[in-house]
Coordinates of C-alpha atoms and ligand atoms in Angstrom, one line a residue:
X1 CA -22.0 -7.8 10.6
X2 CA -19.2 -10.4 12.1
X3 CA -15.9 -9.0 10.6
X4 CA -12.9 -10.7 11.3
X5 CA -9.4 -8.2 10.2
X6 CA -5.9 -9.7 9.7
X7 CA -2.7 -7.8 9.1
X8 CA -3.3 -4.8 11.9
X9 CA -0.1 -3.1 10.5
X10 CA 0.2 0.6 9.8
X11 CA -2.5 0.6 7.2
X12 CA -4.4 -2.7 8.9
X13 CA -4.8 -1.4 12.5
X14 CA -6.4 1.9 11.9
X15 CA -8.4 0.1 8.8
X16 CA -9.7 -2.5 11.3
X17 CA -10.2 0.5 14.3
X18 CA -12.9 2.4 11.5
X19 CA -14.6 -0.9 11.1
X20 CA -14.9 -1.2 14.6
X21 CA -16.1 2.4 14.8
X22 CA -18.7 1.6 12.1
X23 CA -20.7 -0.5 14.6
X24 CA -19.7 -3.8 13.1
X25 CA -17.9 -6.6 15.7
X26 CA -14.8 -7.6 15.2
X27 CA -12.9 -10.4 15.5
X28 CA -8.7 -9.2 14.9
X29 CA -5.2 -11.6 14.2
X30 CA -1.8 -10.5 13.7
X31 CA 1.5 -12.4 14.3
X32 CA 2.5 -9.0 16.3
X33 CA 1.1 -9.0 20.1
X34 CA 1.2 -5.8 20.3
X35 CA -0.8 -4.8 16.9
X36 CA -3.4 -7.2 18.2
X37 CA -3.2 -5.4 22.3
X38 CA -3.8 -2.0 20.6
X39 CA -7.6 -3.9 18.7
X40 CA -8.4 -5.6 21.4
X41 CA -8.1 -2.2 23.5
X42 CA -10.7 -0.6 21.3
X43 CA -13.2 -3.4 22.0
X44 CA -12.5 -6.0 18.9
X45 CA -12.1 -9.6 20.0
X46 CA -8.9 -11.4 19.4
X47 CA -8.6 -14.9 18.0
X48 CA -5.8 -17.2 18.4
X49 CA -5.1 -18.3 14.1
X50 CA -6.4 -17.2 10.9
X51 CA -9.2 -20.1 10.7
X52 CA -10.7 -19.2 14.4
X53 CA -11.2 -15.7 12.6
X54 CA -13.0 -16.9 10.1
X55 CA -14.8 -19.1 12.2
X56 CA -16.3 -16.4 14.0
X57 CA -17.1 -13.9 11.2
X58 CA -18.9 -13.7 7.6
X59 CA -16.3 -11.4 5.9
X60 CA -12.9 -11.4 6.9
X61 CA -10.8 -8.7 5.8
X62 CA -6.9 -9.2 4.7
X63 CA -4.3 -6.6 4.9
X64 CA -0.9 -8.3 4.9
X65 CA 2.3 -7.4 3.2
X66 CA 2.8 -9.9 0.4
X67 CA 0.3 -12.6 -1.8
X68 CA 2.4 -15.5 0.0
X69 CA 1.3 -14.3 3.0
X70 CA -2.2 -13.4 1.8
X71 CA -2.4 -17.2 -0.1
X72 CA -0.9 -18.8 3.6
X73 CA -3.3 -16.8 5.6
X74 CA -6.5 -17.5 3.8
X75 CA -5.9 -20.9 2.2
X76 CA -3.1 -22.4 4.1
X77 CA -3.3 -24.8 6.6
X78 CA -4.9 -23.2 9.6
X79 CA -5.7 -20.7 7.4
X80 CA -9.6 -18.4 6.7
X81 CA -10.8 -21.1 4.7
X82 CA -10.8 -23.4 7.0
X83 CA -12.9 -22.0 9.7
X84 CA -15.0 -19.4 7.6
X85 CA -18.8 -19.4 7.7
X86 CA -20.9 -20.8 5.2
X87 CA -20.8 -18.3 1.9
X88 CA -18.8 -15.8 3.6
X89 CA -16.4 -13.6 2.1
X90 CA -12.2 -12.6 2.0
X91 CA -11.5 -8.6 0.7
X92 CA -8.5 -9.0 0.3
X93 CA -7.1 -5.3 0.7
X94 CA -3.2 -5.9 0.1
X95 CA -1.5 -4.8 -2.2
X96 CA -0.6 -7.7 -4.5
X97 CA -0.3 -8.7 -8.0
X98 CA -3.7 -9.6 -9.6
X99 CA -2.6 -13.2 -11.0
X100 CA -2.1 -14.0 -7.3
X101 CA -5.3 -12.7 -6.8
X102 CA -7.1 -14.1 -9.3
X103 CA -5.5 -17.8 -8.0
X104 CA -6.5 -16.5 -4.0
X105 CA -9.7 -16.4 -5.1
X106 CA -10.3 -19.4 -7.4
X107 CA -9.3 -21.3 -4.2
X108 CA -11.7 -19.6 -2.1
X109 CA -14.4 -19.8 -5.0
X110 CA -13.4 -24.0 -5.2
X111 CA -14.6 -24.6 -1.1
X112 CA -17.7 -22.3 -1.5
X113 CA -16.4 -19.0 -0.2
X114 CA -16.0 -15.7 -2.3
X115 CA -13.2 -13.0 -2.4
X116 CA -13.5 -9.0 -3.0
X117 CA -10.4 -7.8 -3.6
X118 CA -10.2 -4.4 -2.7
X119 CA -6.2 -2.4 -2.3
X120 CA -6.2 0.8 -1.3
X121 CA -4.7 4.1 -2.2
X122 CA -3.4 7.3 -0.8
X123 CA -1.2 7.4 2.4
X124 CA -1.6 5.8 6.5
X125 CA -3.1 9.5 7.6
X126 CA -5.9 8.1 5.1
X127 CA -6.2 5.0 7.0
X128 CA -6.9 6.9 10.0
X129 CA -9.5 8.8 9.0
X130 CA -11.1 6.6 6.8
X131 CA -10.7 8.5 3.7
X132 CA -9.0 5.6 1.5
X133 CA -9.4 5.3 -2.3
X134 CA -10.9 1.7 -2.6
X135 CA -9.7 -0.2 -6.0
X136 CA -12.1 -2.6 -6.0
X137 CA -12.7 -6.2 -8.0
X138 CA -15.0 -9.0 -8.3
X139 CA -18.6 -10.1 -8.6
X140 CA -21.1 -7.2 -8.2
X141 CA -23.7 -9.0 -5.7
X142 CA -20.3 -9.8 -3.3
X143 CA -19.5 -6.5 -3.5
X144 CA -22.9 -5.2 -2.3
X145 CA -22.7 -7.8 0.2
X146 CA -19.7 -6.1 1.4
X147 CA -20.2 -2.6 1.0
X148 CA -21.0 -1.5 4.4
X149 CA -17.5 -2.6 5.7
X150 CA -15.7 -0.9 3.1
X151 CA -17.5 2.1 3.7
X152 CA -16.1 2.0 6.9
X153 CA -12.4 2.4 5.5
X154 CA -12.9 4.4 1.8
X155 CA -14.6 7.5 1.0
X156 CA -13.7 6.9 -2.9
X157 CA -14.7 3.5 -4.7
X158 CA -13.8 2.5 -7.7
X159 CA -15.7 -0.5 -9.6
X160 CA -12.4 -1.8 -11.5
X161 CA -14.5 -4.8 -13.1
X162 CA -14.0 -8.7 -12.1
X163 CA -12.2 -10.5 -9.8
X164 CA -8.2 -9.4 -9.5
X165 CA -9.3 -6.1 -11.3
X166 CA -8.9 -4.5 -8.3
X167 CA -5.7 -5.4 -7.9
X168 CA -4.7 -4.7 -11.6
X169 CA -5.9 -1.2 -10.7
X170 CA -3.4 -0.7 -7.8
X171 CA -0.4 -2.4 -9.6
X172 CA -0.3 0.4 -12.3
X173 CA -0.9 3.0 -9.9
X174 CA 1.8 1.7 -7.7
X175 CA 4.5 1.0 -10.8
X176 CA 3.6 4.8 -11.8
X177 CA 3.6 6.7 -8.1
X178 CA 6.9 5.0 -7.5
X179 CA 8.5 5.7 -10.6
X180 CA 7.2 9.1 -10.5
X181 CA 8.5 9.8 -7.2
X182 CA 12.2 7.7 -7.7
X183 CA 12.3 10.1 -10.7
X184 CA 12.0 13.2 -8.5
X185 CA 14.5 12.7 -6.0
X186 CA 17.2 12.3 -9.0
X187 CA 16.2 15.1 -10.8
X188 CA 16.2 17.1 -7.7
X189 CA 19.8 15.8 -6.3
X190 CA 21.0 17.2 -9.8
X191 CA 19.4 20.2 -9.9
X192 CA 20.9 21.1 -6.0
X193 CA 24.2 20.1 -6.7
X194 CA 24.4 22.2 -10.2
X195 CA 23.5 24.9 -7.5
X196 CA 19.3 25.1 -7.9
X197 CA 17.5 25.7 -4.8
X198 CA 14.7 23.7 -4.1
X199 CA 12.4 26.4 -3.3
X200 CA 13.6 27.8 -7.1
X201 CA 12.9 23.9 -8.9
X202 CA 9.5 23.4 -6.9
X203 CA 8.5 27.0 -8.1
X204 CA 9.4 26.3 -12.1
X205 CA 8.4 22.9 -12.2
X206 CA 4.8 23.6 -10.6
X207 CA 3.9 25.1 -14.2
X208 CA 5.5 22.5 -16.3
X209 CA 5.0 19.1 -17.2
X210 CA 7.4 18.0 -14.4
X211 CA 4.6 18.6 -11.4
X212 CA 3.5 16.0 -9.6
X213 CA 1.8 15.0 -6.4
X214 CA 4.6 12.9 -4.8
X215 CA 6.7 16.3 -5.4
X216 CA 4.5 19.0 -3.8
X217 CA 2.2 16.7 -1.8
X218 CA 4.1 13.5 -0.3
X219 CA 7.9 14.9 -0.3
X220 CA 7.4 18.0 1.2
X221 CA 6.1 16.0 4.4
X222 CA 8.8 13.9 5.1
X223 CA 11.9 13.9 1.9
X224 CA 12.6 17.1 2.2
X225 CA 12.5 17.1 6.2
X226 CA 14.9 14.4 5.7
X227 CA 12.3 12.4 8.2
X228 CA 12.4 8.7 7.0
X229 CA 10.6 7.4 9.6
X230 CA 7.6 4.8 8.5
X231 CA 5.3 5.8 6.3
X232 CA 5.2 3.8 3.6
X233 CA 8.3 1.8 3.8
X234 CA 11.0 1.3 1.1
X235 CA 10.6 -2.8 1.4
X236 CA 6.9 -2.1 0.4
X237 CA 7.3 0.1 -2.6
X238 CA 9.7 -2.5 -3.9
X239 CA 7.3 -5.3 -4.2
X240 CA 5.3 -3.3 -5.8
X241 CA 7.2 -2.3 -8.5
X242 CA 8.4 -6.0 -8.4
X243 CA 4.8 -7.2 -8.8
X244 CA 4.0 -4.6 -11.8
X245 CA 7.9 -5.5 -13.5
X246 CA 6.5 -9.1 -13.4
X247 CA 2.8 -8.3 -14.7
X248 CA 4.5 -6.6 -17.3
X249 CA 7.1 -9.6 -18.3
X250 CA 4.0 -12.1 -18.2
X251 CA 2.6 -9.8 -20.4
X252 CA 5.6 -10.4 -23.0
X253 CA 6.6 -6.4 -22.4
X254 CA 10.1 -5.3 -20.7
X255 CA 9.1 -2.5 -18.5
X256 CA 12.7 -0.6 -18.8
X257 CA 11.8 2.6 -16.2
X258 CA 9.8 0.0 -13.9
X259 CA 13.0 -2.3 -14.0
X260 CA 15.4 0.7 -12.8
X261 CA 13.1 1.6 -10.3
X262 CA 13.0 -2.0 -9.1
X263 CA 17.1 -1.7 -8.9
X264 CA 17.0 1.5 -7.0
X265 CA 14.9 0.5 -4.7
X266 CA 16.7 -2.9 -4.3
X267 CA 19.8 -0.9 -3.7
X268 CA 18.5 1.3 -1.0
X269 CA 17.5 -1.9 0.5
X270 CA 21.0 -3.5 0.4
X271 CA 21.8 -0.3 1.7
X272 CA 20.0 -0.8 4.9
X273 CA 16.4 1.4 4.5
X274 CA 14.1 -1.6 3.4
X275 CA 12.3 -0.4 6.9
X276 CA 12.6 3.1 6.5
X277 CA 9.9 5.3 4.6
X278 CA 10.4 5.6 1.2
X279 CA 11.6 9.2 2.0
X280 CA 14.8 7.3 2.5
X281 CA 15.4 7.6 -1.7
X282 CA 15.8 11.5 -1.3
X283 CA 19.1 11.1 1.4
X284 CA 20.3 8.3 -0.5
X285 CA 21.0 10.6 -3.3
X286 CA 21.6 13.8 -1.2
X287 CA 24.6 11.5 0.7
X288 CA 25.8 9.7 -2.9
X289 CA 26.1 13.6 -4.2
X290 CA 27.3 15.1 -0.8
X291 CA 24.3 18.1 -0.8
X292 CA 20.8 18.3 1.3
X293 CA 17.7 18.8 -1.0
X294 CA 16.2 21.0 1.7
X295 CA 14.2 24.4 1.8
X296 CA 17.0 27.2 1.9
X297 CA 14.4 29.9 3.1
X298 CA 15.4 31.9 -0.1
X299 CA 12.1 32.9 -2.1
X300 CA 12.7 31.7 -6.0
X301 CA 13.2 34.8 -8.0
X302 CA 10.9 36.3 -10.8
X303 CA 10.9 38.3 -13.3
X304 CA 8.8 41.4 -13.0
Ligands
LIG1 P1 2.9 -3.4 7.8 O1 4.1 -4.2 7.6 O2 2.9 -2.3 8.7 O3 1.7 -4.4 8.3 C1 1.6 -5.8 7.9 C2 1.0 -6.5 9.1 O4 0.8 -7.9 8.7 C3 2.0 -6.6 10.3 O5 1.3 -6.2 11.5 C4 2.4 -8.0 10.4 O6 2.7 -8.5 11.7 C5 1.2 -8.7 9.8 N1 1.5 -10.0 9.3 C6 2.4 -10.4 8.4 N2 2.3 -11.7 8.1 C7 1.3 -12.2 8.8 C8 0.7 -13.5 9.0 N3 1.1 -14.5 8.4 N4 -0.4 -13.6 9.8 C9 -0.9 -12.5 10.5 N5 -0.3 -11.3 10.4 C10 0.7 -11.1 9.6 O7 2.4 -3.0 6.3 P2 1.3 -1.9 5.8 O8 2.1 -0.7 5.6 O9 0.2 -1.9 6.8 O10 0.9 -2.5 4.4 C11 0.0 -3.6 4.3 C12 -0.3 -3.7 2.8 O11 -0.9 -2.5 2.4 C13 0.9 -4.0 1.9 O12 0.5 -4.9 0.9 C14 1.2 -2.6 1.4 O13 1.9 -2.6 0.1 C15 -0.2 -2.0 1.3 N6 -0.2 -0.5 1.3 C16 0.5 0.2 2.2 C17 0.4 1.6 2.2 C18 1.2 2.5 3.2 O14 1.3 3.7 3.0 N7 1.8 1.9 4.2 C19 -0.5 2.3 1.4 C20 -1.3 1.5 0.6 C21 -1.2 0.1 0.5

Protein backbone atom coordinates (compact mmCIF):
# COMPACT_ATOMS: atom_id res chain seq x y z
CA UNK A 1 0.00 0.00 0.00
CA UNK A 2 1.00 3.96 -0.54
CA UNK A 3 1.41 5.10 3.17
CA UNK A 4 2.18 8.51 3.76
CA UNK A 5 3.48 9.12 7.99
CA UNK A 6 3.56 12.58 9.67
CA UNK A 7 4.87 13.41 13.06
CA UNK A 8 8.38 11.17 12.83
CA UNK A 9 9.00 12.08 16.56
CA UNK A 10 10.11 9.68 19.18
CA UNK A 11 7.10 7.50 18.88
CA UNK A 12 6.43 8.59 14.87
CA UNK A 13 9.94 7.82 13.45
CA UNK A 14 10.33 4.29 14.56
CA UNK A 15 6.33 3.82 14.04
CA UNK A 16 6.88 5.04 10.35
CA UNK A 17 10.50 2.88 10.15
CA UNK A 18 8.17 -0.65 11.00
CA UNK A 19 5.84 0.48 8.25
CA UNK A 20 8.60 0.79 6.04
CA UNK A 21 9.86 -2.56 7.12
CA UNK A 22 6.48 -4.08 6.48
CA UNK A 23 7.05 -3.76 2.70
CA UNK A 24 4.60 -0.87 2.33
CA UNK A 25 6.08 2.64 0.51
CA UNK A 26 6.27 5.42 2.19
CA UNK A 27 5.87 8.81 1.65
CA UNK A 28 7.21 10.82 5.35
CA UNK A 29 6.60 14.88 6.58
CA UNK A 30 7.81 16.41 9.69
CA UNK A 31 8.50 20.17 10.41
CA UNK A 32 12.00 18.72 11.86
CA UNK A 33 14.74 18.14 8.93
CA UNK A 34 16.38 15.95 10.61
CA UNK A 35 13.38 13.45 11.71
CA UNK A 36 12.54 13.50 8.01
CA UNK A 37 16.80 12.80 7.01
CA UNK A 38 16.73 9.74 9.40
CA UNK A 39 13.12 8.27 6.95
CA UNK A 40 14.35 9.21 4.04
CA UNK A 41 17.73 7.23 4.97
CA UNK A 42 15.79 4.03 5.48
CA UNK A 43 14.24 4.31 1.88
CA UNK A 44 10.77 6.25 2.56
CA UNK A 45 10.24 9.26 0.24
CA UNK A 46 9.97 12.71 1.55
CA UNK A 47 7.33 15.27 0.56
CA UNK A 48 7.46 18.81 0.87
CA UNK A 49 3.62 19.64 3.01
CA UNK A 50 1.04 17.61 4.46
CA UNK A 51 -1.26 17.69 1.23
CA UNK A 52 1.74 16.40 -1.20
CA UNK A 53 1.67 13.38 1.39
CA UNK A 54 -1.63 12.70 0.92
CA UNK A 55 -1.35 13.13 -2.63
CA UNK A 56 0.79 10.39 -3.00
CA UNK A 57 -0.67 7.81 -0.65
CA UNK A 58 -4.10 6.04 0.30
CA UNK A 59 -3.68 6.05 4.10
CA UNK A 60 -1.85 8.54 5.73
CA UNK A 61 -0.86 8.03 9.11
CA UNK A 62 -0.77 10.93 11.95
CA UNK A 63 1.44 10.99 14.94
CA UNK A 64 1.70 14.55 16.16
CA UNK A 65 1.69 16.05 19.62
CA UNK A 66 -1.64 17.83 20.04
CA UNK A 67 -5.46 17.78 18.13
CA UNK A 68 -4.57 21.42 16.90
CA UNK A 69 -1.83 20.17 15.19
CA UNK A 70 -3.62 16.93 14.14
CA UNK A 71 -6.95 19.30 12.95
CA UNK A 72 -4.05 21.83 11.06
CA UNK A 73 -2.22 18.96 9.53
CA UNK A 74 -5.07 16.97 8.09
CA UNK A 75 -7.77 19.65 7.43
CA UNK A 76 -5.87 22.85 7.34
CA UNK A 77 -4.91 24.73 4.55
CA UNK A 78 -2.26 22.79 2.78
CA UNK A 79 -3.21 20.18 4.85
CA UNK A 80 -4.01 15.78 4.02
CA UNK A 81 -7.34 16.62 2.86
CA UNK A 82 -6.36 18.50 0.39
CA UNK A 83 -4.14 16.30 -1.70
CA UNK A 84 -5.43 12.81 -0.44
CA UNK A 85 -6.55 10.11 -2.86
CA UNK A 86 -9.99 9.36 -3.67
CA UNK A 87 -11.59 7.31 -0.41
CA UNK A 88 -8.40 7.16 1.34
CA UNK A 89 -7.90 7.17 4.89
CA UNK A 90 -6.26 9.35 8.16
CA UNK A 91 -5.34 6.87 11.52
CA UNK A 92 -4.81 9.27 13.44
CA UNK A 93 -2.43 7.66 16.13
CA UNK A 94 -1.98 10.78 18.57
CA UNK A 95 -2.86 11.00 21.56
CA UNK A 96 -5.85 13.38 21.69
CA UNK A 97 -9.08 13.99 23.22
CA UNK A 98 -11.94 12.03 21.41
CA UNK A 99 -14.30 15.21 20.85
CA UNK A 100 -11.44 16.49 18.79
CA UNK A 101 -11.44 13.35 17.19
CA UNK A 102 -14.72 12.81 16.64
CA UNK A 103 -14.75 16.69 14.85
CA UNK A 104 -11.16 15.52 12.77
CA UNK A 105 -13.05 13.03 11.47
CA UNK A 106 -16.51 14.48 10.56
CA UNK A 107 -14.35 16.91 8.46
CA UNK A 108 -12.64 14.24 6.75
CA UNK A 109 -15.97 12.18 6.49
CA UNK A 110 -17.66 15.81 4.86
CA UNK A 111 -14.85 15.79 1.64
CA UNK A 112 -15.20 11.97 1.08
CA UNK A 113 -12.25 10.68 3.10
CA UNK A 114 -12.39 8.42 6.27
CA UNK A 115 -10.38 8.51 9.63
CA UNK A 116 -9.27 5.43 11.98
CA UNK A 117 -8.21 6.63 14.96
CA UNK A 118 -5.89 4.51 16.55
CA UNK A 119 -3.42 5.97 19.97
CA UNK A 120 -1.15 3.84 21.16
CA UNK A 121 0.09 2.45 24.48
CA UNK A 122 3.04 1.24 26.33
CA UNK A 123 6.47 3.08 26.06
CA UNK A 124 9.09 4.38 22.67
CA UNK A 125 11.15 0.85 23.17
CA UNK A 126 7.57 -0.39 22.01
CA UNK A 127 7.65 1.74 19.07
CA UNK A 128 10.83 0.23 18.03
CA UNK A 129 10.00 -3.02 18.01
CA UNK A 130 6.63 -2.86 16.93
CA UNK A 131 5.08 -4.23 19.95
CA UNK A 132 2.42 -1.20 20.58
CA UNK A 133 -1.01 -1.72 22.14
CA UNK A 134 -3.30 -0.18 19.37
CA UNK A 135 -6.66 1.54 20.92
CA UNK A 136 -8.46 1.55 18.05
CA UNK A 137 -11.94 3.44 16.79
CA UNK A 138 -14.15 3.75 13.85
CA UNK A 139 -15.98 1.99 11.18
CA UNK A 140 -15.25 -1.78 10.93
CA UNK A 141 -14.73 -2.03 6.93
CA UNK A 142 -11.98 1.17 7.33
CA UNK A 143 -10.41 -0.58 9.82
CA UNK A 144 -9.92 -3.76 7.74
CA UNK A 145 -8.93 -1.62 5.08
CA UNK A 146 -6.24 -0.52 7.31
CA UNK A 147 -5.15 -3.38 9.16
CA UNK A 148 -2.05 -4.39 7.43
CA UNK A 149 -0.35 -0.95 8.36
CA UNK A 150 -1.23 -1.24 11.82
CA UNK A 151 0.03 -4.51 11.97
CA UNK A 152 3.18 -3.08 11.16
CA UNK A 153 3.26 -0.93 14.46
CA UNK A 154 0.92 -3.09 17.30
CA UNK A 155 1.10 -6.57 18.33
CA UNK A 156 -2.17 -5.93 20.62
CA UNK A 157 -5.46 -4.42 19.06
CA UNK A 158 -8.13 -3.41 20.73
CA UNK A 159 -11.62 -2.83 18.88
CA UNK A 160 -12.79 0.23 21.21
CA UNK A 161 -16.12 0.66 19.14
CA UNK A 162 -16.90 3.90 16.72
CA UNK A 163 -15.18 6.66 15.61
CA UNK A 164 -13.15 8.73 18.61
CA UNK A 165 -13.59 5.50 20.74
CA UNK A 166 -10.23 4.90 20.24
CA UNK A 167 -9.25 7.81 21.58
CA UNK A 168 -11.77 7.66 24.58
CA UNK A 169 -9.81 4.48 25.32
CA UNK A 170 -6.38 6.20 25.59
CA UNK A 171 -7.68 9.27 27.52
CA UNK A 172 -8.64 7.11 30.53
CA UNK A 173 -5.68 5.12 30.37
CA UNK A 174 -3.54 8.12 30.23
CA UNK A 175 -5.64 10.17 33.16
CA UNK A 176 -5.01 6.79 35.25
CA UNK A 177 -1.12 5.90 34.32
CA UNK A 178 -0.32 9.40 35.13
CA UNK A 179 -2.08 9.75 38.24
CA UNK A 180 -0.93 6.47 39.24
CA UNK A 181 2.57 7.20 38.64
CA UNK A 182 2.39 11.29 40.12
CA UNK A 183 1.06 9.32 43.15
CA UNK A 184 4.14 7.21 43.48
CA UNK A 185 6.76 9.50 43.47
CA UNK A 186 4.94 11.43 46.59
CA UNK A 187 4.40 8.58 48.45
CA UNK A 188 7.84 7.43 47.90
CA UNK A 189 9.57 11.07 48.74
CA UNK A 190 7.66 10.59 52.14
CA UNK A 191 8.41 7.26 52.82
CA UNK A 192 12.50 8.11 52.19
CA UNK A 193 12.55 11.09 54.10
CA UNK A 194 10.66 9.36 57.32
CA UNK A 195 13.83 7.09 56.74
CA UNK A 196 12.24 4.01 54.45
CA UNK A 197 14.54 2.62 51.98
CA UNK A 198 13.37 2.13 48.65
CA UNK A 199 14.52 -1.27 48.32
CA UNK A 200 12.27 -1.88 51.88
CA UNK A 201 8.87 0.24 50.27
CA UNK A 202 9.17 -1.60 46.75
CA UNK A 203 9.44 -4.95 48.69
CA UNK A 204 6.08 -4.30 51.05
CA UNK A 205 4.23 -2.60 48.56
CA UNK A 206 4.73 -5.50 45.80
CA UNK A 207 2.07 -7.49 47.95
CA UNK A 208 -0.38 -4.72 48.74
CA UNK A 209 -2.80 -2.89 47.00
CA UNK A 210 -0.14 -0.10 46.35
CA UNK A 211 1.81 -2.14 43.37
CA UNK A 212 1.72 -0.86 40.25
CA UNK A 213 3.46 -1.11 36.87
CA UNK A 214 4.74 2.52 36.68
CA UNK A 215 6.42 1.62 40.15
CA UNK A 216 8.28 -1.69 39.40
CA UNK A 217 8.14 -1.50 35.61
CA UNK A 218 8.63 2.25 34.25
CA UNK A 219 10.47 3.98 37.46
CA UNK A 220 12.95 1.56 37.99
CA UNK A 221 14.26 2.40 34.41
CA UNK A 222 14.82 5.88 34.51
CA UNK A 223 13.15 7.67 38.22
CA UNK A 224 15.03 5.96 40.29
CA UNK A 225 18.31 6.38 38.13
CA UNK A 226 17.47 9.88 38.41
CA UNK A 227 17.87 9.66 34.30
CA UNK A 228 15.27 12.23 32.91
CA UNK A 229 16.28 12.18 29.72
CA UNK A 230 13.21 11.75 26.88
CA UNK A 231 11.09 9.21 27.21
CA UNK A 232 7.89 10.22 27.44
CA UNK A 233 8.17 13.85 28.22
CA UNK A 234 6.51 15.81 31.07
CA UNK A 235 4.92 18.47 28.44
CA UNK A 236 3.18 15.23 26.93
CA UNK A 237 1.77 13.69 30.10
CA UNK A 238 0.24 17.09 30.87
CA UNK A 239 -1.97 17.32 27.90
CA UNK A 240 -3.08 14.32 28.56
CA UNK A 241 -4.30 14.69 31.82
CA UNK A 242 -5.47 18.12 30.44
CA UNK A 243 -7.53 16.40 27.73
CA UNK A 244 -9.08 13.70 30.31
CA UNK A 245 -9.63 16.88 33.19
CA UNK A 246 -11.66 18.43 30.25
CA UNK A 247 -13.55 15.16 29.06
CA UNK A 248 -14.44 14.81 32.46
CA UNK A 249 -15.74 18.69 32.94
CA UNK A 250 -17.78 18.24 29.56
CA UNK A 251 -19.09 15.43 31.08
CA UNK A 252 -20.52 17.69 34.01
CA UNK A 253 -17.97 15.64 36.61
CA UNK A 254 -14.94 17.56 38.52
CA UNK A 255 -12.15 15.07 38.26
CA UNK A 256 -10.37 16.28 41.81
CA UNK A 257 -7.07 13.61 41.57
CA UNK A 258 -6.98 14.36 37.64
CA UNK A 259 -7.05 18.13 38.45
CA UNK A 260 -3.97 17.83 41.01
CA UNK A 261 -2.12 15.93 38.71
CA UNK A 262 -2.76 18.45 36.00
CA UNK A 263 -1.21 21.22 38.66
CA UNK A 264 1.77 19.05 39.40
CA UNK A 265 2.62 18.54 36.23
CA UNK A 266 1.99 22.21 35.25
CA UNK A 267 4.37 23.09 37.99
CA UNK A 268 7.23 20.88 36.99
CA UNK A 269 6.71 22.60 33.78
CA UNK A 270 6.98 26.17 35.15
CA UNK A 271 9.80 24.63 36.77
CA UNK A 272 11.68 24.04 33.64
CA UNK A 273 11.15 19.96 32.77
CA UNK A 274 8.23 20.24 30.21
CA UNK A 275 11.11 18.57 27.89
CA UNK A 276 12.41 16.25 30.22
CA UNK A 277 10.94 12.63 30.77
CA UNK A 278 8.36 12.38 33.11
CA UNK A 279 11.00 10.81 35.42
CA UNK A 280 11.60 14.42 36.05
CA UNK A 281 8.38 14.23 38.89
CA UNK A 282 10.64 11.78 41.11
CA UNK A 283 13.79 14.66 41.56
CA UNK A 284 11.28 17.29 41.69
CA UNK A 285 10.18 15.84 44.93
CA UNK A 286 13.53 14.29 46.00
CA UNK A 287 15.11 18.18 45.61
CA UNK A 288 11.61 19.89 47.33
CA UNK A 289 12.41 17.24 50.32
CA UNK A 290 16.25 17.38 50.13
CA UNK A 291 16.66 13.20 49.90
CA UNK A 292 17.41 10.75 46.66
CA UNK A 293 14.71 8.04 46.26
CA UNK A 294 17.50 5.74 45.05
CA UNK A 295 18.43 1.90 45.63
CA UNK A 296 20.64 1.93 48.84
CA UNK A 297 21.98 -1.63 48.10
CA UNK A 298 20.49 -2.70 51.52
CA UNK A 299 18.30 -5.95 51.11
CA UNK A 300 14.68 -5.14 52.88
CA UNK A 301 14.56 -7.13 56.04
CA UNK A 302 12.08 -10.07 56.88
CA UNK A 303 10.91 -11.76 59.38
CA UNK A 304 11.89 -15.39 59.52
P1 LIG B 1 7.47 14.16 19.72
O1 LIG B 1 7.37 15.58 20.18
O2 LIG B 1 8.75 13.42 19.90
O3 LIG B 1 7.09 14.07 18.15
C1 LIG B 1 6.16 14.89 17.52
C2 LIG B 1 6.66 15.13 16.10
O4 LIG B 1 5.64 15.88 15.40
C3 LIG B 1 7.94 15.98 16.04
O5 LIG B 1 8.89 15.34 15.21
C4 LIG B 1 7.48 17.32 15.47
O6 LIG B 1 8.47 17.95 14.67
C5 LIG B 1 6.30 16.87 14.62
N1 LIG B 1 5.36 17.94 14.35
C6 LIG B 1 4.76 18.78 15.23
N2 LIG B 1 3.92 19.62 14.58
C7 LIG B 1 3.99 19.27 13.27
C8 LIG B 1 3.36 19.76 12.10
N3 LIG B 1 2.49 20.78 12.15
N4 LIG B 1 3.67 19.19 10.92
C9 LIG B 1 4.56 18.15 10.85
N5 LIG B 1 5.20 17.66 11.93
C10 LIG B 1 4.91 18.22 13.12
O7 LIG B 1 6.26 13.39 20.44
P2 LIG B 1 6.05 11.79 20.62
O8 LIG B 1 6.59 11.38 21.94
O9 LIG B 1 6.45 11.11 19.38
O10 LIG B 1 4.45 11.77 20.78
C11 LIG B 1 3.57 11.89 19.69
C12 LIG B 1 2.16 11.58 20.19
O11 LIG B 1 2.15 10.25 20.74
C13 LIG B 1 1.68 12.52 21.30
O12 LIG B 1 0.30 12.78 21.15
C14 LIG B 1 1.96 11.73 22.57
O13 LIG B 1 1.13 12.10 23.64
C15 LIG B 1 1.70 10.30 22.08
N6 LIG B 1 2.39 9.22 22.82
C16 LIG B 1 3.68 9.33 23.23
C17 LIG B 1 4.30 8.26 23.91
C18 LIG B 1 5.74 8.35 24.40
O14 LIG B 1 6.15 7.49 25.20
N7 LIG B 1 6.54 9.30 23.93
C19 LIG B 1 3.59 7.08 24.15
C20 LIG B 1 2.29 6.96 23.67
C21 LIG B 1 1.70 8.04 23.01
Amino acid sequence: MDVGFIGLGVMGGPMALNVLKGGHSLTVFDLNPGAVKRLVDAGAKAAASPRDVGAASDIVVTMLPEPKHVEAVVLGEGGVASGLRPNGVVIDMSTIDPISSQRIAAGLKARGFHMVDSPVGKTSEHAVTGTLTLMVGGESEIIARVKPVLDCMGNETFLCGGQGMGHAMKTTNNLLATTIMTANTEALAIGVKAGLTLELMMDVMKTTMSNNAQLYVAMPKKAFKGDDSPGFMVKLACKDVRQAVELARAQGFEPLVGAACQKTLEEAIDKGFGDRDTAALMRIREDQLGIKVRETGVAAGRAA
